[in-house]
Coordinates of C-alpha atoms in Angstrom, one line a residue:
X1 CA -63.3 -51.8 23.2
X2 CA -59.5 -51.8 23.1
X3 CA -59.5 -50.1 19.6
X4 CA -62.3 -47.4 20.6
X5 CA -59.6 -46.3 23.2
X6 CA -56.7 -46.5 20.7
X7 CA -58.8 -44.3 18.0
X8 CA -59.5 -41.9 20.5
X9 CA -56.2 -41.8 21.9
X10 CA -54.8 -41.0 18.1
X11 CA -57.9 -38.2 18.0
X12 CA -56.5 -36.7 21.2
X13 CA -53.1 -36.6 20.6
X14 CA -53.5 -34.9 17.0
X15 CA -55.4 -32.1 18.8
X16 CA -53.1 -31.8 21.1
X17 CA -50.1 -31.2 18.7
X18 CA -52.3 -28.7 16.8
X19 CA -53.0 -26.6 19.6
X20 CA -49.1 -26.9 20.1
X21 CA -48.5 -25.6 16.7
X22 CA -50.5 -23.0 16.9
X23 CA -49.8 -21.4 20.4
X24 CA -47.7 -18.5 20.7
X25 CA -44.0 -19.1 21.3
X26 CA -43.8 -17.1 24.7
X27 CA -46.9 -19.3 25.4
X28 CA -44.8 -22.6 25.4
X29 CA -43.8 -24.7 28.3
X30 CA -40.6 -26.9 28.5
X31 CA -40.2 -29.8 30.5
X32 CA -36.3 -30.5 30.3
X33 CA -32.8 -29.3 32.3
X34 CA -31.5 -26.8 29.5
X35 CA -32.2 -23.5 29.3
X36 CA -34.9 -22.3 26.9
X37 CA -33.6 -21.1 23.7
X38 CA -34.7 -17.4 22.9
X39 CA -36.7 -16.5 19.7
X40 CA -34.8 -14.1 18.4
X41 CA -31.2 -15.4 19.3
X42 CA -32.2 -18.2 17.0
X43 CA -32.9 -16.0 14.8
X44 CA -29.4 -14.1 14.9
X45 CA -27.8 -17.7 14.7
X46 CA -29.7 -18.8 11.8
X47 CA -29.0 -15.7 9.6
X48 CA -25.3 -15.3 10.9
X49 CA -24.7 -19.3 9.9
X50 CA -26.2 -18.0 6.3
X51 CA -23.8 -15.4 5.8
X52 CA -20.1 -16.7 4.7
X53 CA -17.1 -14.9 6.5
X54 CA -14.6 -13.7 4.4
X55 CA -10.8 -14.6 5.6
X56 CA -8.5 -12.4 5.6
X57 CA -5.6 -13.2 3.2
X58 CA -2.4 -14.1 4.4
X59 CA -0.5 -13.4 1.1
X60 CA 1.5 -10.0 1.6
X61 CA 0.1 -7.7 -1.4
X62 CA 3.9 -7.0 -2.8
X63 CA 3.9 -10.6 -3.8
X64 CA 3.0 -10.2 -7.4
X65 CA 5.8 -7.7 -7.8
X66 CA 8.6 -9.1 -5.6
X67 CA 8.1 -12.8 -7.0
X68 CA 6.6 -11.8 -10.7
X69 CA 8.3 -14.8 -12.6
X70 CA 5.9 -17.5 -10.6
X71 CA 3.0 -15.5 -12.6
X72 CA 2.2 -17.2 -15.9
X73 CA 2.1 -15.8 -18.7
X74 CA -1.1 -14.2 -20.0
X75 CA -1.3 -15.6 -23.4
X76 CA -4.0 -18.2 -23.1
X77 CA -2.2 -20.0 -26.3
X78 CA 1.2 -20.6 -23.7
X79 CA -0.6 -21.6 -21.2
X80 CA -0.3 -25.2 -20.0
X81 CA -1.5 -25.7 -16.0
X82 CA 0.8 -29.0 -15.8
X83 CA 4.0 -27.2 -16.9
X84 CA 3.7 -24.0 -15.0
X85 CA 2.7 -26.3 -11.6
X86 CA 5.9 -28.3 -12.4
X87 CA 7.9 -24.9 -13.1
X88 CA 7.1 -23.5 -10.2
X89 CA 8.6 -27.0 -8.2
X90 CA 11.5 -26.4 -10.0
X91 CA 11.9 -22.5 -9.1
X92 CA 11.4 -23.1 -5.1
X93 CA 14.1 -26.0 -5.4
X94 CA 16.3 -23.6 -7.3
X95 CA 15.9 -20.7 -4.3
X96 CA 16.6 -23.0 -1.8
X97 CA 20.3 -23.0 -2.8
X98 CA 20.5 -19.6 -4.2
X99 CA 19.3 -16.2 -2.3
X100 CA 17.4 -14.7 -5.5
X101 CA 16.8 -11.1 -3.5
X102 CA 13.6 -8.3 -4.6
X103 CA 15.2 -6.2 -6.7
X104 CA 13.4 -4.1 -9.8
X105 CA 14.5 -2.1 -13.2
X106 CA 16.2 0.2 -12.3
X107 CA 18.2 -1.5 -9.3
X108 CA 22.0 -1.8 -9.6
X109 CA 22.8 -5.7 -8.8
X110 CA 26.0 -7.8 -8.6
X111 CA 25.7 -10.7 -10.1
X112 CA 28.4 -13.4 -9.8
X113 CA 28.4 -16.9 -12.1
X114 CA 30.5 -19.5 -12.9
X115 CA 33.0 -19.3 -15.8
X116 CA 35.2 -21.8 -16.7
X117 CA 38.0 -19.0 -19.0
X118 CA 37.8 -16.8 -15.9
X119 CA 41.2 -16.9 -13.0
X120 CA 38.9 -18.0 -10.0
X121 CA 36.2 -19.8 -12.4
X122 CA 34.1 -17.3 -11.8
X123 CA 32.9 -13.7 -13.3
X124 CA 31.4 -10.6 -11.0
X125 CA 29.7 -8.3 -13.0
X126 CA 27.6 -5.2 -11.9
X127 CA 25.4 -2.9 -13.3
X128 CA 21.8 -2.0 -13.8
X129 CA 18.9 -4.1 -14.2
X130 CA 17.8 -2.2 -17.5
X131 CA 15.1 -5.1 -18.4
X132 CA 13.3 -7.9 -16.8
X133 CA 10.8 -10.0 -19.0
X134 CA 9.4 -13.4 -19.3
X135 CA 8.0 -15.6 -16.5
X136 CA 8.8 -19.2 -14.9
X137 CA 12.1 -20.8 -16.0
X138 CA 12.3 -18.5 -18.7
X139 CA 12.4 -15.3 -16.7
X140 CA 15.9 -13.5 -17.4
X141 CA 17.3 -9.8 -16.6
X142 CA 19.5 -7.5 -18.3
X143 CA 22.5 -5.6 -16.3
X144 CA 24.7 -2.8 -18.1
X145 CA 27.5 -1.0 -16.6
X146 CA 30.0 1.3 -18.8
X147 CA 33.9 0.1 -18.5
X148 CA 36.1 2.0 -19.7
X149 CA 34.3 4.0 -22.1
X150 CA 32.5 1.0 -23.1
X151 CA 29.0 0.3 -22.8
X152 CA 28.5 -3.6 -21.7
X153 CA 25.7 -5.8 -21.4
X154 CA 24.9 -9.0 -20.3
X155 CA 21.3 -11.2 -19.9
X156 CA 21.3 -13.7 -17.0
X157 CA 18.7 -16.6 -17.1
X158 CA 17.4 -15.8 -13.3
X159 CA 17.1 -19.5 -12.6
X160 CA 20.2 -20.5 -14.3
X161 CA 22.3 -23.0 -12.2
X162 CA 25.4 -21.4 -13.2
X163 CA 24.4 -18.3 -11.2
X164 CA 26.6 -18.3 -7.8
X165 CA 24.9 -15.0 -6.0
X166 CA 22.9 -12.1 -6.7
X167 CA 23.5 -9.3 -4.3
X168 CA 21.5 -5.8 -4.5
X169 CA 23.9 -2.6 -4.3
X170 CA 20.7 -0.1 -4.5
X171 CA 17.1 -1.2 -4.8
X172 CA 15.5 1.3 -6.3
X173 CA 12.6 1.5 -9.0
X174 CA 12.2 4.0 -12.1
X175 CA 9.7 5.9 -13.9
X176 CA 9.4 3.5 -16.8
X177 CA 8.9 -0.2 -17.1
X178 CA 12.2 -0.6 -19.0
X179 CA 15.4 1.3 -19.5
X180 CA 16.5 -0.1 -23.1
X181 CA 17.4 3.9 -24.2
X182 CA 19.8 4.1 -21.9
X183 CA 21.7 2.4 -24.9
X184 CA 21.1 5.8 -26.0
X185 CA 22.1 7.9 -23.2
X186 CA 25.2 9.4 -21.8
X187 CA 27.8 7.1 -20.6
X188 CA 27.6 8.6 -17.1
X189 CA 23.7 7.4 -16.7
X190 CA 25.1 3.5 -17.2
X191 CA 28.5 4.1 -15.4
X192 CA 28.9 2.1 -11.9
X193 CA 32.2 1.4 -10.1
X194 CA 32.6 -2.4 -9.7
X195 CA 33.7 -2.3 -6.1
X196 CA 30.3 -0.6 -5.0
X197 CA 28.9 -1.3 -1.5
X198 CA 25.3 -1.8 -0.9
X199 CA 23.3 1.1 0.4
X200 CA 21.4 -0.4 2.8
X201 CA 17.2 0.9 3.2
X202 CA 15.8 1.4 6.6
X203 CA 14.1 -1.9 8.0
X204 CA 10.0 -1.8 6.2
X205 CA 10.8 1.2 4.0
X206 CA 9.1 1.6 1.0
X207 CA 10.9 1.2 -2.4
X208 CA 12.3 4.6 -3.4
X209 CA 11.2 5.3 -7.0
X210 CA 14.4 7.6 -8.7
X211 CA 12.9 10.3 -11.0
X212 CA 16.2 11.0 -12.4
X213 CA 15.3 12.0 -16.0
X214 CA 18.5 10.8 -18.4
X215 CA 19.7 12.9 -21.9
X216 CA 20.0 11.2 -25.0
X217 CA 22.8 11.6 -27.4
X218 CA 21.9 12.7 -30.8
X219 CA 20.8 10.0 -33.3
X220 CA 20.8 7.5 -34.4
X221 CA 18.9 5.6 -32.1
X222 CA 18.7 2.1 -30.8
X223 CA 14.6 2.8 -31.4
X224 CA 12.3 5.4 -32.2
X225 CA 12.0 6.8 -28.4
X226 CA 9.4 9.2 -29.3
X227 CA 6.8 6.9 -30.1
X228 CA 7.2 5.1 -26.4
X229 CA 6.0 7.7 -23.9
X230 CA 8.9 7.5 -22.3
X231 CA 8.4 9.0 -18.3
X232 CA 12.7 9.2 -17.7
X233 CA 14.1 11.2 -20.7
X234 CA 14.5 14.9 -21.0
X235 CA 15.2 15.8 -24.2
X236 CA 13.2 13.6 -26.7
X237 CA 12.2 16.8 -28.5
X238 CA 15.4 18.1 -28.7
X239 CA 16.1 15.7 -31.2
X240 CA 12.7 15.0 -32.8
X241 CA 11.7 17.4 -36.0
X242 CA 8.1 18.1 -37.5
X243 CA 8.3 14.9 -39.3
X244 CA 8.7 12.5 -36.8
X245 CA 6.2 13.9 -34.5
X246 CA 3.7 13.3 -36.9
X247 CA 4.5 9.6 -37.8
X248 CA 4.4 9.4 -33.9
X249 CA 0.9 10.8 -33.7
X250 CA 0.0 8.1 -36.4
X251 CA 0.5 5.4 -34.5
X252 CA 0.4 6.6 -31.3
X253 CA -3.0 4.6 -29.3
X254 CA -3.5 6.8 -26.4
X255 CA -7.5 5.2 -26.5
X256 CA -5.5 1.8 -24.5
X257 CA -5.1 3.0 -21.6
X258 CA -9.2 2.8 -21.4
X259 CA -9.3 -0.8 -22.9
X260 CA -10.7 -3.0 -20.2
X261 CA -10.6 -6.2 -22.4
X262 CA -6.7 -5.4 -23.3
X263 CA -5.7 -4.7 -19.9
X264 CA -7.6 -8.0 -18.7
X265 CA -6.3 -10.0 -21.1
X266 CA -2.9 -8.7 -20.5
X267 CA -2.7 -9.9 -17.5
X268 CA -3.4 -12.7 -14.6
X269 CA -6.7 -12.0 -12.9
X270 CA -6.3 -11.4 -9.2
X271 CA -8.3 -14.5 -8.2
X272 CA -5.9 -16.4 -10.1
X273 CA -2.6 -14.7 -8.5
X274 CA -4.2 -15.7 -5.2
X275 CA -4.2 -19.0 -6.1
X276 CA -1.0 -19.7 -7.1
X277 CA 0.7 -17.6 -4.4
X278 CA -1.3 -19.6 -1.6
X279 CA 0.4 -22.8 -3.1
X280 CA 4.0 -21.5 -3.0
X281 CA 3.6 -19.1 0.1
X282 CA 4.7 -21.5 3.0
X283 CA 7.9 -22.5 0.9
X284 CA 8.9 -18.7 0.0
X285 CA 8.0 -17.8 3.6
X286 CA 10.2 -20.2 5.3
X287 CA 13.1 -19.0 2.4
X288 CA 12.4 -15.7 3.3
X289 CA 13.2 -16.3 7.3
X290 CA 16.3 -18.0 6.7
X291 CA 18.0 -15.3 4.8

């Protein structure tokens, strides 16, 4: 008789938890101390434990212009994930015991290094950062002043350990990328006085952009300007004839501007820039408060 009662038992309880499964949930009774859990709050939890919340990034935006040497460079045949990780090291060592200040083309900088022929072993030399190119250790500027009716130049490796200080007399931005014709210019577009004092910008102002549009001197030219669509010259046309305009047409690729693939492949996807940025931003952060 003992297993007559245990089958009927199991027949009993399987009803039981079918009449369970199929009773309406408002219908339902609990037997415990914790408050019974709504339908449709489940619900909300469920779907909101499905959906993933997007942080919010703490990278300032202006990164990938104010620190554009830690950006790799685009190629994919120079790229090497070891050597930029270990270049980057090096870089944040070397601004720990240098104050390497945001500064642009177009911003007239100070730059004083070592040199061993100098009085005082060292050389001050201002000017204007007519060209900044190249990434990592590599990255180097251009300043050019006029001195005594004399154009002068000089390229500074921007991680080199001969470089003392780097002050900004007047950050300021121009309408072109670089500002090789000024080479080309009048002297008085390249002439700075070497005992300049920094203009100071109002705390969180933007970065003025000067529209100052230079004039050329009559060739010949360090380049053929008229084939660069140059934004900060006047008088291109002035000194361009029939001729020229024509060879400039020739070449010129105004369809570029539209190529997605070029422009992608010209630079460092944003993902990407995110990701090195996030590696380096507690070091630059913590530079950036002790200055």
């Amino acid at each position: 008789m003992n297993w007559m009662h245990t089958v009927a038992r199991g027949f009993w309880l399987q009803q039981a938890l079918r009449r369970i499964d199929n009773a309406p949930a408002g219908t339902l009774r609990y037997y415990s101390t914790k408050p019974v859990p709504a339908v449709g709050a489940n619900k909300a939890s469920a779907t909101a434990g499905n959906v993933p919340t997007e942080r919010k990034s703490i990278i300032p935006p202006n990164y990938r212009y104010v620190y554009q040497e830690f950006l790799p460079d685009p190629k994919i045949e120079w790229r090497n994930s070891v050597r930029e990780k270990l270049e980057r090291k090096d870089m944040l060592e070397r601004r720990a015991n240098i104050d390497i200040p945001e500064f642009y083309v177009g911003s007239v900088l100070a730059v004083t290094s070592s040199d061993q022929h100098a009085e005082n072993k060292t050389a001050r030399f201002v000017g204007i950062c007519i060209l900044r190119e190249k990434c990592g250790l590599r990255a180097r500027f251009i300043l050019r002043n006029v001195i005594d009716h004399q154009g002068i130049e000089i390229s500074y490796d921007l991680y080199d350990p001969t470089l003392q200080k780097i002050e900004v007399l007047r950050l300021e931005k121009r309408l072109d990328d670089n500002l090789l014709y000024l080479r080309d210019a009048l002297d008085e577009y390249s002439t700075f006085d070497v005992g300049m004092e920094p203009e100071i910008l109002p705390e969180g102002a933007p970065v003025p952009v000067n529209e100052l549009k230079v004039v050329l001197k009559p060739r010949p030219w360090y380049a053929r300007w008229e084939r660069h669509n140059l934004q900060g010259v006047a008088n291109i046309d002035e000194h361009t004839n029939e001729r020229r305009r024509r060879k400039a047409a020739i070449v010129a690729t105004p369809w570029e501007q539209y190529d997605l693939m070029k422009e992608y492949r010209r630079s460092i996807p944003e993902e990407e820039q995110k990701e090195i940025f996030t590696e380096i931003y507690s070091q630059l952060h913590s530079l950036e408060l002790t200055r």
